[in-house]
PDB file of C-alpha atoms in Angstrom:
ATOM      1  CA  UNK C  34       2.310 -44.168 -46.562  1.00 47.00           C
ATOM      2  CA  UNK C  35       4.451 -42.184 -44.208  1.00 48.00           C
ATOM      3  CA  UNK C  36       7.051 -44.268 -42.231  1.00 50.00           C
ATOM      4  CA  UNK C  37       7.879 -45.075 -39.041  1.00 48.00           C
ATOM      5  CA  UNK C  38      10.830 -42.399 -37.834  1.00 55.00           C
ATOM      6  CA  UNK C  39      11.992 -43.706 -34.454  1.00 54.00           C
ATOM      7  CA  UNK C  40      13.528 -41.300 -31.433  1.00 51.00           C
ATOM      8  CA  UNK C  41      17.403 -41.499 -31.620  1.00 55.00           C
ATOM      9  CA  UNK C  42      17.898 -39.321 -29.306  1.00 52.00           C
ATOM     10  CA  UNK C  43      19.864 -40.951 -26.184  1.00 55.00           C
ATOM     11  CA  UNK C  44      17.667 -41.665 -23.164  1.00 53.00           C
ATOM     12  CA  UNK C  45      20.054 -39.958 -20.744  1.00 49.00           C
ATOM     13  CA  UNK C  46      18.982 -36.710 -22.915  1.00 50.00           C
ATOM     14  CA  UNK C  47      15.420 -36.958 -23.125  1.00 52.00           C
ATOM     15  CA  UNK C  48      13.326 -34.586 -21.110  1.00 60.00           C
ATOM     16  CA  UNK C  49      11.340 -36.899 -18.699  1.00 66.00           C
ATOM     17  CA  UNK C  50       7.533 -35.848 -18.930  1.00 77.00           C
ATOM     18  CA  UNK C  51       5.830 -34.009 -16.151  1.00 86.00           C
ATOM     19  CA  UNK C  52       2.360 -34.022 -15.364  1.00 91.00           C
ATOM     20  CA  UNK C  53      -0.085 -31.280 -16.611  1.00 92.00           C
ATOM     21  CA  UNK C  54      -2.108 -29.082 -14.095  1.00 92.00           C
ATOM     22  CA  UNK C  55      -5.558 -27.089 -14.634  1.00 92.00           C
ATOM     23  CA  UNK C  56      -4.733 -23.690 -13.505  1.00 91.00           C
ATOM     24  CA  UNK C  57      -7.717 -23.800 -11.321  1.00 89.00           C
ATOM     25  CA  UNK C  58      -8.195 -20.411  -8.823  1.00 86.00           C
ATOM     26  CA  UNK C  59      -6.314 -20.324  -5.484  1.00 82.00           C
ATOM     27  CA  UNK C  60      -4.202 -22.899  -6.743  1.00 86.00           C
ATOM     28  CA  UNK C  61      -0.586 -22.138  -5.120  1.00 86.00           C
ATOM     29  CA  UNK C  62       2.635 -22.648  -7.641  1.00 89.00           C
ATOM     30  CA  UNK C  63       6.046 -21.359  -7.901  1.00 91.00           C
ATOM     31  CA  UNK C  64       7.317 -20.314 -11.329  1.00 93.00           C
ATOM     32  CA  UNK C  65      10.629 -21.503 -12.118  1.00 92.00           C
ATOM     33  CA  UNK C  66      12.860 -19.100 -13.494  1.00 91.00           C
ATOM     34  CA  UNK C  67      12.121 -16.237 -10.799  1.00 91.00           C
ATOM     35  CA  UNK C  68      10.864 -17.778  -7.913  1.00 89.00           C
ATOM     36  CA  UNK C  69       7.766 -16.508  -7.472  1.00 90.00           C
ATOM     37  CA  UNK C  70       4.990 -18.068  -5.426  1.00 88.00           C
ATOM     38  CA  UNK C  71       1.472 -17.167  -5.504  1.00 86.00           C
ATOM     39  CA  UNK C  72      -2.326 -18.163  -5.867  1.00 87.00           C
ATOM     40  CA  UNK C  73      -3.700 -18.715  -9.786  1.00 90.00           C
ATOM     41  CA  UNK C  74      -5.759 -15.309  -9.917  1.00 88.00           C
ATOM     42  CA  UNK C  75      -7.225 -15.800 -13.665  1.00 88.00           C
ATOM     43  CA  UNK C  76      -5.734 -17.562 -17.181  1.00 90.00           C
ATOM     44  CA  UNK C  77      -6.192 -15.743 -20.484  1.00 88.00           C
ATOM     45  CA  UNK C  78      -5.658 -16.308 -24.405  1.00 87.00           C
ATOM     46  CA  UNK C  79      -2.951 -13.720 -25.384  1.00 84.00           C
ATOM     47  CA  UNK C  80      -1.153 -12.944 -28.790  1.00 83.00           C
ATOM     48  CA  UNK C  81       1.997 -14.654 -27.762  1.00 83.00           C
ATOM     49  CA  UNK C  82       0.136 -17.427 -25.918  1.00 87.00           C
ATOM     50  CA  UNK C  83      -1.663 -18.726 -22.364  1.00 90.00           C
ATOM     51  CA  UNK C  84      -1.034 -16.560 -19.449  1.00 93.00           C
ATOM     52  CA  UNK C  85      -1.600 -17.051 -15.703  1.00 93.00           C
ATOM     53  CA  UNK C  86      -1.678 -14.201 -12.865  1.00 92.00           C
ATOM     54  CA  UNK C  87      -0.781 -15.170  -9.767  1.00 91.00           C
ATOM     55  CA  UNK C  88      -0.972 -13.663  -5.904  1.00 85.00           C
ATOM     56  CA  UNK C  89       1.694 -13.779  -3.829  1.00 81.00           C
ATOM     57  CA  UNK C  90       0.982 -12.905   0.211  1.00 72.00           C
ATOM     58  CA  UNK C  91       1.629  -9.591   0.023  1.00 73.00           C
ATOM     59  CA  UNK C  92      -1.165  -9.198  -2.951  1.00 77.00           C
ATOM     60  CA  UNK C  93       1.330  -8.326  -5.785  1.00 84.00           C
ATOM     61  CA  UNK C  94       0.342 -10.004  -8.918  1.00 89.00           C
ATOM     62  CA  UNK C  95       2.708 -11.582 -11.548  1.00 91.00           C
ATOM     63  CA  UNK C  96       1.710 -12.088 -14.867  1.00 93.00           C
ATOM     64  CA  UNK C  97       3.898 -15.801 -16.901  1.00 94.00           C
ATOM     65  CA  UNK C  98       3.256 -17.281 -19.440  1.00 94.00           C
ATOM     66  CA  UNK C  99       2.271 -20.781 -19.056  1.00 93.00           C
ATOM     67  CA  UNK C 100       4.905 -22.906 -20.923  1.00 92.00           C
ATOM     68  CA  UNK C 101       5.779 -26.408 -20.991  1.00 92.00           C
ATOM     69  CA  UNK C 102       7.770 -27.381 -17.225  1.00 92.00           C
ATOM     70  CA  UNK C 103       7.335 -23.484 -16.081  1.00 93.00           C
ATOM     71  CA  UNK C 104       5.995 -24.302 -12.714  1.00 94.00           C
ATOM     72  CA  UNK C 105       6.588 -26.123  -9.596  1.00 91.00           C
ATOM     73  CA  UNK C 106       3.257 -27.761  -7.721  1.00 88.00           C
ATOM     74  CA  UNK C 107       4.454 -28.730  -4.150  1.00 79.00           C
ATOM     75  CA  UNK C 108       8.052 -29.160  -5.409  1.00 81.00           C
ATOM     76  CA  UNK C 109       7.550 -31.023  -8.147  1.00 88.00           C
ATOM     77  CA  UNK C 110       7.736 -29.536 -12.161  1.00 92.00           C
ATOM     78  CA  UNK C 111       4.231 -29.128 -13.898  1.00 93.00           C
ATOM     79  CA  UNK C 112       3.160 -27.811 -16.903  1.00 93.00           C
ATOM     80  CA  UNK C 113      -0.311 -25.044 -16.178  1.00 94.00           C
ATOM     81  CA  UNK C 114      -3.092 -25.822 -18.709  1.00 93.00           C
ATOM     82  CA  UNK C 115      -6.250 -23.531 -18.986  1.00 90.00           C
ATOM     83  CA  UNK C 116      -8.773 -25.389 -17.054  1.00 86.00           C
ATOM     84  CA  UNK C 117     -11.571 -27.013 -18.909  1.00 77.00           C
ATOM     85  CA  UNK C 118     -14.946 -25.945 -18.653  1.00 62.00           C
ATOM     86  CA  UNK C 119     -15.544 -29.462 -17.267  1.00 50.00           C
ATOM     87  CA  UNK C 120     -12.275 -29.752 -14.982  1.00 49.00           C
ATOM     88  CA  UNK C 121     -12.765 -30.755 -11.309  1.00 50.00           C
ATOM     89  CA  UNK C 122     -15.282 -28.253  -9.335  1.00 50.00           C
ATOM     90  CA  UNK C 123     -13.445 -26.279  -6.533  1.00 53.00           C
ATOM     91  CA  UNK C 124     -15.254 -25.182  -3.375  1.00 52.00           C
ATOM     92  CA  UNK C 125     -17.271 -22.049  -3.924  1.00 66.00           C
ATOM     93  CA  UNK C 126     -15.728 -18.649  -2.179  1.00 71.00           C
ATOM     94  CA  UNK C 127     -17.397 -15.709  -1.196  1.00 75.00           C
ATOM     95  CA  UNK C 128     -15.794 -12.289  -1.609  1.00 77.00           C
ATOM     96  CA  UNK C 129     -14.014 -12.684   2.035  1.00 71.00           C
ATOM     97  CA  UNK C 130     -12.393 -16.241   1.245  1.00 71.00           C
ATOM     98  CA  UNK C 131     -14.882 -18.269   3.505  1.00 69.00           C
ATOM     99  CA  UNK C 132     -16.060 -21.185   1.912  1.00 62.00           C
ATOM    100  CA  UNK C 133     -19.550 -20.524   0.008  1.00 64.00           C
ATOM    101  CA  UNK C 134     -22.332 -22.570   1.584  1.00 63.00           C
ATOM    102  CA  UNK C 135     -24.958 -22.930  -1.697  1.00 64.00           C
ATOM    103  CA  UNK C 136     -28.693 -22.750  -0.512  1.00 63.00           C
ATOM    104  CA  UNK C 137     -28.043 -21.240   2.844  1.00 63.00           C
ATOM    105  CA  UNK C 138     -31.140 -18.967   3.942  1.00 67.00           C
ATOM    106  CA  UNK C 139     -29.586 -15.812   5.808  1.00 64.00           C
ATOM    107  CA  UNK C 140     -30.533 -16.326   9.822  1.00 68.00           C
ATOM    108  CA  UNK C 141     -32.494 -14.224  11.528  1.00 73.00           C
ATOM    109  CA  UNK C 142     -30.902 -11.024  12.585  1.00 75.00           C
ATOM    110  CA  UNK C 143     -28.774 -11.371  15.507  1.00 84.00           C
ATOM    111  CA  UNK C 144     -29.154  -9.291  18.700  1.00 89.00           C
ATOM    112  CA  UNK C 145     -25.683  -7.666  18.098  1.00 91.00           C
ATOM    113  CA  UNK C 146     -24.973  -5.188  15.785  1.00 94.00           C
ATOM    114  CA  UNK C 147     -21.711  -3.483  13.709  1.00 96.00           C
ATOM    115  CA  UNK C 148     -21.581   0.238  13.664  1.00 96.00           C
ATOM    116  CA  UNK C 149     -19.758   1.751  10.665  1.00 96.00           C
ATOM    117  CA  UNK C 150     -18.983   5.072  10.174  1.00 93.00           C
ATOM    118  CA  UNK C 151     -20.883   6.334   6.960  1.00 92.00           C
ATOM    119  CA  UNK C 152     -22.658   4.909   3.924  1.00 94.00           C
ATOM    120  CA  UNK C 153     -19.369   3.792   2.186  1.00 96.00           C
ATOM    121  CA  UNK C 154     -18.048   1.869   4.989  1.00 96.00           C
ATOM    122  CA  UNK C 155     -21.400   0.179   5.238  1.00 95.00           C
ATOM    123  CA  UNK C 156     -21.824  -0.384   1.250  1.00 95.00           C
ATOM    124  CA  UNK C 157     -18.288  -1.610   1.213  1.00 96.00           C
ATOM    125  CA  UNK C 158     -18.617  -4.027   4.079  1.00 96.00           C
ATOM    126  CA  UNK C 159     -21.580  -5.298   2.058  1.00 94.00           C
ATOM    127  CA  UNK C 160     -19.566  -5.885  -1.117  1.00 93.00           C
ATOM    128  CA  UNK C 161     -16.589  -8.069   0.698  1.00 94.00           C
ATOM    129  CA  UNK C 162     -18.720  -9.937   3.993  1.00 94.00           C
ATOM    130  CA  UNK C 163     -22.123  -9.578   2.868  1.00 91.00           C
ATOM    131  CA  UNK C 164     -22.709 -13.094   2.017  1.00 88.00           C
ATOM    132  CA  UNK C 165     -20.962 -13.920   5.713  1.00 88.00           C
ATOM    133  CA  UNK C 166     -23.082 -11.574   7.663  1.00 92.00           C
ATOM    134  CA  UNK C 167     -26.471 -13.082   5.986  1.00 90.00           C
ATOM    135  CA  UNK C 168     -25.251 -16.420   6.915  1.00 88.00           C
ATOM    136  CA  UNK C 169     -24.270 -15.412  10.538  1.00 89.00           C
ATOM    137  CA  UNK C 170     -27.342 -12.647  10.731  1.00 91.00           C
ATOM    138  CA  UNK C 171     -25.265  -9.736  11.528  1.00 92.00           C
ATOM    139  CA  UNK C 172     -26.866  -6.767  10.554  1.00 92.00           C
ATOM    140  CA  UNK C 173     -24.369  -3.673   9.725  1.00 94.00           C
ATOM    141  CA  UNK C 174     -25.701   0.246  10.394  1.00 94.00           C
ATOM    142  CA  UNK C 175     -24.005   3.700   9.642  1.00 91.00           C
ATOM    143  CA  UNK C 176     -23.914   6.351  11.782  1.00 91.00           C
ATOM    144  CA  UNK C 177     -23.182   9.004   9.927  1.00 85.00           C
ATOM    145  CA  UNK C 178     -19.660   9.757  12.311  1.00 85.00           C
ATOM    146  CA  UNK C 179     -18.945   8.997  15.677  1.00 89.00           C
ATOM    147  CA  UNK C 180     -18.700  12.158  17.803  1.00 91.00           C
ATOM    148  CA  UNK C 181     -21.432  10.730  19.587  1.00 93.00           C
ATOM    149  CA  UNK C 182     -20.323   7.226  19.913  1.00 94.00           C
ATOM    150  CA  UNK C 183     -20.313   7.073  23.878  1.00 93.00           C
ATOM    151  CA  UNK C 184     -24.076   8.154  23.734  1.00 94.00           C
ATOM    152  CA  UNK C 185     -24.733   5.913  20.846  1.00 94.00           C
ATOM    153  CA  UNK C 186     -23.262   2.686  23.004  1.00 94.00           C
ATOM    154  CA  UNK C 187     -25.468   3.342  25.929  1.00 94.00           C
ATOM    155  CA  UNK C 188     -28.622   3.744  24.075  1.00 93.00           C
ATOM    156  CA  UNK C 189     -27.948   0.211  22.447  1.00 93.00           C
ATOM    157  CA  UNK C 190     -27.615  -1.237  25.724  1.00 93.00           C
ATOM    158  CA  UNK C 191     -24.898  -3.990  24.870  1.00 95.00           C
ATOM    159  CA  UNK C 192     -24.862  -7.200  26.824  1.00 94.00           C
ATOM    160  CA  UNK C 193     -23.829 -10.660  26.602  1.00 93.00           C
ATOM    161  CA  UNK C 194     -26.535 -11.751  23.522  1.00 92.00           C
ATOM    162  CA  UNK C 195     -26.924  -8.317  22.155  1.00 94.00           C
ATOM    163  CA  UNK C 196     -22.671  -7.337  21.570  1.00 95.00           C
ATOM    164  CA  UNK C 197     -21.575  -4.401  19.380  1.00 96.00           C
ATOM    165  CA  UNK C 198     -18.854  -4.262  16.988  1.00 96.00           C
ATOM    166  CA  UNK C 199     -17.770  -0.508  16.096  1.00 97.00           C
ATOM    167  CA  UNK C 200     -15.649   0.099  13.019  1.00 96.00           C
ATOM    168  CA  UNK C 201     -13.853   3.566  13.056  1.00 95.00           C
ATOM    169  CA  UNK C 202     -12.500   5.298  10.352  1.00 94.00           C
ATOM    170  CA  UNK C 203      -8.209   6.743  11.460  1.00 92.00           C
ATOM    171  CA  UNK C 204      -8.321   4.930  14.678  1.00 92.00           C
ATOM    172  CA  UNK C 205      -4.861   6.076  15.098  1.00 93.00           C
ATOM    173  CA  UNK C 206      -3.310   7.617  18.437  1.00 93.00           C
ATOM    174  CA  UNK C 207      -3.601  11.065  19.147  1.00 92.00           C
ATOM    175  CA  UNK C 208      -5.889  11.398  16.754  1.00 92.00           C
ATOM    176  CA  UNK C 209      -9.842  12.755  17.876  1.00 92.00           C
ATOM    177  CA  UNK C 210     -11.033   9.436  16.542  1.00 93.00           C
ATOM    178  CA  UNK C 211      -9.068   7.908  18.914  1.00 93.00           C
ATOM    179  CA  UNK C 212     -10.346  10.013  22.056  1.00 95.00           C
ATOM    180  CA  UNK C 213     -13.429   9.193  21.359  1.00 95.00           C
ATOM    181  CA  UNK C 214     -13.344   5.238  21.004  1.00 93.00           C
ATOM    182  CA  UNK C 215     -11.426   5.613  24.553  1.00 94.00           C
ATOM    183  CA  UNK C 216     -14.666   6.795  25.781  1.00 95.00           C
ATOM    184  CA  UNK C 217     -16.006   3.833  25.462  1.00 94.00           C
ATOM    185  CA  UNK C 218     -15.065   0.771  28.107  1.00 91.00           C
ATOM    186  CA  UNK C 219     -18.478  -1.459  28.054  1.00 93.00           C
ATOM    187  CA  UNK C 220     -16.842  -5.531  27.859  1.00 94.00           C
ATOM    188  CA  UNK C 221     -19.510  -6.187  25.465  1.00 96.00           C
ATOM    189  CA  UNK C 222     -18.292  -3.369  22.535  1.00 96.00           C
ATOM    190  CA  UNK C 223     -15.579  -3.807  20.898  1.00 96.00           C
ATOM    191  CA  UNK C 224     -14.112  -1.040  18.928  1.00 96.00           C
ATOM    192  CA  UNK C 225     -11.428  -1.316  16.257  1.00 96.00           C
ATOM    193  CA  UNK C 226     -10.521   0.834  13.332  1.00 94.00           C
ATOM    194  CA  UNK C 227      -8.189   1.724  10.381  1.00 95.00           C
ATOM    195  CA  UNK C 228      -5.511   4.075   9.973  1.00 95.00           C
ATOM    196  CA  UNK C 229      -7.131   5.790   7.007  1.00 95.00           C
ATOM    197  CA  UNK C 230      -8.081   9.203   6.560  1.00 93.00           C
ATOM    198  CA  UNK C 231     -11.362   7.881   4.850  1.00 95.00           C
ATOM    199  CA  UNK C 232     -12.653   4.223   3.922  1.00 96.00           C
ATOM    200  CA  UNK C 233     -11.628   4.884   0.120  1.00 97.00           C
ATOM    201  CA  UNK C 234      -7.876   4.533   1.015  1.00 96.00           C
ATOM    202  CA  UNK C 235      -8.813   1.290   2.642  1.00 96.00           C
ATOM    203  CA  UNK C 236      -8.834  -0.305  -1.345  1.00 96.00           C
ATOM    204  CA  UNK C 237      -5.681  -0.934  -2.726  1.00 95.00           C
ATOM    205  CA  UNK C 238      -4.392   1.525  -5.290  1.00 94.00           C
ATOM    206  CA  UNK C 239      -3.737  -1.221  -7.632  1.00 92.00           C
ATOM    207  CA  UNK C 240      -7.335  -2.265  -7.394  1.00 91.00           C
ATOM    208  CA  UNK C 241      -8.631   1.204  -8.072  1.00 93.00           C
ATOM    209  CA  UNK C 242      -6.491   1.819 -10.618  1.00 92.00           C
ATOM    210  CA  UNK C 243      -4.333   4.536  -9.550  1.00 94.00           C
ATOM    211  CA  UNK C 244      -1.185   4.679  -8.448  1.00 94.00           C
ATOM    212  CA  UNK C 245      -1.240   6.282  -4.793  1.00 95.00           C
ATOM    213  CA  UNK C 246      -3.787   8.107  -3.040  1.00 96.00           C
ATOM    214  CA  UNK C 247      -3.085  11.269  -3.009  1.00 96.00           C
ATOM    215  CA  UNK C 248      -2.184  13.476   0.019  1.00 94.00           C
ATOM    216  CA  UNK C 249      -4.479  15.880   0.725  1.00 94.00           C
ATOM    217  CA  UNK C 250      -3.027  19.347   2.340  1.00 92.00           C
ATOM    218  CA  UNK C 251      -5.286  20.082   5.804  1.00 88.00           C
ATOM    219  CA  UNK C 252      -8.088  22.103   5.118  1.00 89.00           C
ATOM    220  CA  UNK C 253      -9.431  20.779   1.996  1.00 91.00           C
ATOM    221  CA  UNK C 254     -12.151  18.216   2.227  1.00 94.00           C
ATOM    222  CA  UNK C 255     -10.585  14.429   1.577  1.00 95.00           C
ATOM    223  CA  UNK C 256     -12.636  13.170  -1.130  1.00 96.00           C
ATOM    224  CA  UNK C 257     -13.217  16.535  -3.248  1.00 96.00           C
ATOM    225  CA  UNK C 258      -9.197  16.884  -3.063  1.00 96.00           C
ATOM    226  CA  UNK C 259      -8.651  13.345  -3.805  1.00 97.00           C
ATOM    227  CA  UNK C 260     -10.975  13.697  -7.022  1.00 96.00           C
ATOM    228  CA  UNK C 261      -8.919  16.709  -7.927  1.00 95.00           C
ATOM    229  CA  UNK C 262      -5.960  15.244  -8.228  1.00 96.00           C
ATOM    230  CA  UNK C 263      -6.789  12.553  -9.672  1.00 96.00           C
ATOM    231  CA  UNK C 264      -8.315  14.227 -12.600  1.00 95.00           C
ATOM    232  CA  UNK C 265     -11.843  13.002 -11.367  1.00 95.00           C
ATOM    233  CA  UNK C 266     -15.432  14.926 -11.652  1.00 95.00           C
ATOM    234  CA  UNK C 267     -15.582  16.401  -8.004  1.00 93.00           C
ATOM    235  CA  UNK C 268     -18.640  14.107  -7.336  1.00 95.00           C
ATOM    236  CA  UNK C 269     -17.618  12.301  -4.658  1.00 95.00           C
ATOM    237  CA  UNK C 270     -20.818  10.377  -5.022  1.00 95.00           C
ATOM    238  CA  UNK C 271     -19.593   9.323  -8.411  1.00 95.00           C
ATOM    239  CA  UNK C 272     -16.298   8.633  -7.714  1.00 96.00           C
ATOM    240  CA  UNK C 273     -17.009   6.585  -5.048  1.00 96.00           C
ATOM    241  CA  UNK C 274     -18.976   4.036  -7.306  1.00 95.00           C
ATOM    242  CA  UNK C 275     -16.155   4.170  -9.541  1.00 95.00           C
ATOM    243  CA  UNK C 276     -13.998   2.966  -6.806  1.00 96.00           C
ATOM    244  CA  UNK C 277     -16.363   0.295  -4.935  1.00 95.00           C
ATOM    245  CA  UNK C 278     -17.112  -0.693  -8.999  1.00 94.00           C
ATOM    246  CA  UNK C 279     -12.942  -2.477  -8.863  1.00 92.00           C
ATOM    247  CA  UNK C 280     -13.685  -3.662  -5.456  1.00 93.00           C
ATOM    248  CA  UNK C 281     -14.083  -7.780  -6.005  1.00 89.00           C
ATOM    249  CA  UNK C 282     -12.816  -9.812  -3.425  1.00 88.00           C
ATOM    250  CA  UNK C 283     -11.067  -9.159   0.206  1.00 89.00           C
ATOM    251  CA  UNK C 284      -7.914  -9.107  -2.296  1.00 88.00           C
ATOM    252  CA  UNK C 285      -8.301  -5.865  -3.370  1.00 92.00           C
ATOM    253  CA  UNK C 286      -8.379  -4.465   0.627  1.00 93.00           C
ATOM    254  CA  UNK C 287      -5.776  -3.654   2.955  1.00 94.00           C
ATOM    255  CA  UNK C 288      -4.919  -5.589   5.594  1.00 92.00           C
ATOM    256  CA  UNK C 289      -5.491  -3.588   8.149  1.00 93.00           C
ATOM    257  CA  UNK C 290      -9.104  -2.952   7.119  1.00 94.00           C
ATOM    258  CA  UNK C 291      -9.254  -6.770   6.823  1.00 92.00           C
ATOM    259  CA  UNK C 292      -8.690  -7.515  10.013  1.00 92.00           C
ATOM    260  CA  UNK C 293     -10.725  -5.583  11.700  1.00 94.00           C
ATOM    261  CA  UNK C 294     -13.669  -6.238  10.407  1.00 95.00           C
ATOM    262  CA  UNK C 295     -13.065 -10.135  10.750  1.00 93.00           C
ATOM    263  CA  UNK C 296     -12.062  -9.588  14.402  1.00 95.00           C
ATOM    264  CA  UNK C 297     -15.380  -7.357  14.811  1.00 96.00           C
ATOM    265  CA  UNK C 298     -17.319 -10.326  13.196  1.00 94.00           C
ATOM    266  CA  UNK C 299     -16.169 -12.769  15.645  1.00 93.00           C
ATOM    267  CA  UNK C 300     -16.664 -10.883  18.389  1.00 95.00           C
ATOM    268  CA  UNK C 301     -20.715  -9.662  17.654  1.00 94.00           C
ATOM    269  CA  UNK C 302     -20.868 -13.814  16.833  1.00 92.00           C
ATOM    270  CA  UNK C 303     -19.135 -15.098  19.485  1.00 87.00           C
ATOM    271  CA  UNK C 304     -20.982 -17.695  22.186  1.00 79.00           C
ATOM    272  CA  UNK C 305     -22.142 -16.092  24.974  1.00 64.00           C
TER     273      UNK C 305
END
């Protein structure tokens, strides 16, 4: 029979116990020892032991272990735990961050429209709002480029119920992209764009698993010279499902492609 062995240690040196947390996603902690703040990304089963990634603002991910007092929850010191299948349900997010609605029946398509430029704008708009554009019945078109744009607007005939959004690829001044969008002054079209040669620089490097894009000397088609130095098949085709493949969640975007598509949302949705 194995006997009783009480704590001697003094009560002014025992560690006072802190509460343990299911590293549920998007919940927001600071680790300890460096200071870092972010959103739980994922948890996994290691060699050495439980991990958690988390997401600061600025989208850099940290990878810490997940031991005993390593965290602070709204000031206070926690101890992360791998949720439990069973743990507490969290609402539902699409791949933009808006708050899943289960059972919603997409609406009927909206008067208004959003104008991409080509089939990889429009596929990954899909990906990242697709959900949010059933839901709000916004129906999103490519044109193939914009050198017509002006002609384009005026055969859509925009009004108050029928508003168009126009996302343009290096919307950036001086640039022809730029000269063309100016051509356009209707209240009810809004156009916004990116600074980006081409949508694929819109994903994050990190995302696509690459270090940079690369710069591509003038002359050489983007995507071809992007696949060649990259060490890619020159299939654009191919490499672009390779790249909308890593593309998850609005986290793996770049801001500035972020916004405007959000901002041309609300406007085509806006009440009259």
């Amino acid at each position: 029979m194995r006997s009783y062995q009480p704590d001697l240690t003094p009560p002014w040196k025992r560690s006072a116990p802190v509460p343990e947390v299911p590293a549920e996603p998007d919940l927001v902690v600071e680790e300890v020892s460096t200071g870092f703040c972010g959103a739980v990304i994922r948890c996994e089963k290691t060699a050495q032991g439980p991990t958690v990634t988390l997401e600061d603002r600025f989208g850099k991910h940290r990878v810490f272990p997940m031991e005993p007092r390593g965290f602070l929850l709204e000031g206070r010191v926690v101890t992360l735990v791998r949720p439990s299948a069973a743990g507490p349900v969290r609402p539902a997010r699409t791949a933009s961050g808006s708050v899943a609605v289960p059972g919603a029946r997409a609406r009927v398509a909206r008067a208004g429209r959003i104008y991409v430029e080509g089939r990889h704008d429009a596929e990954l708009v899909e990906r990242v709002w697709g959900d949010d554009l059933r839901i709000e019945g916004v129906v999103v078109e490519y044109l193939e480029g914009i050198d017509d744009l002006p002609a384009i607007v005026r055969d859509f005939s925009p009004g108050p119920d029928a508003r168009l959004g126009v996302l343009v690829d290096h919307l950036v001044p001086g640039s022809k992209e730029s000269r063309i969008a100016a051509q356009v002054s209707d209240a009810n079209v809004l156009v916004l764009g990116h600074p980006y040669i081409d949508v694929w620089e819109a994903v994050k490097p990190s995302s696509a698993g690459i270090a940079a894009w690369p710069v591509v000397p003038r002359g050489q088609d983007w995507k071809t010279g992007v696949c060649r130095a990259l060490g890619w098949p020159e299939n654009t085709g191919a490499a672009w499902q390779r790249i909308l493949s890593t593309v998850r969640s609005y986290r793996d975007l770049e801001p500035a492609l972020l916004g405007s598509v959000e901002h041309l949302i609300d406007f085509v949705t806006a009440p009259e």
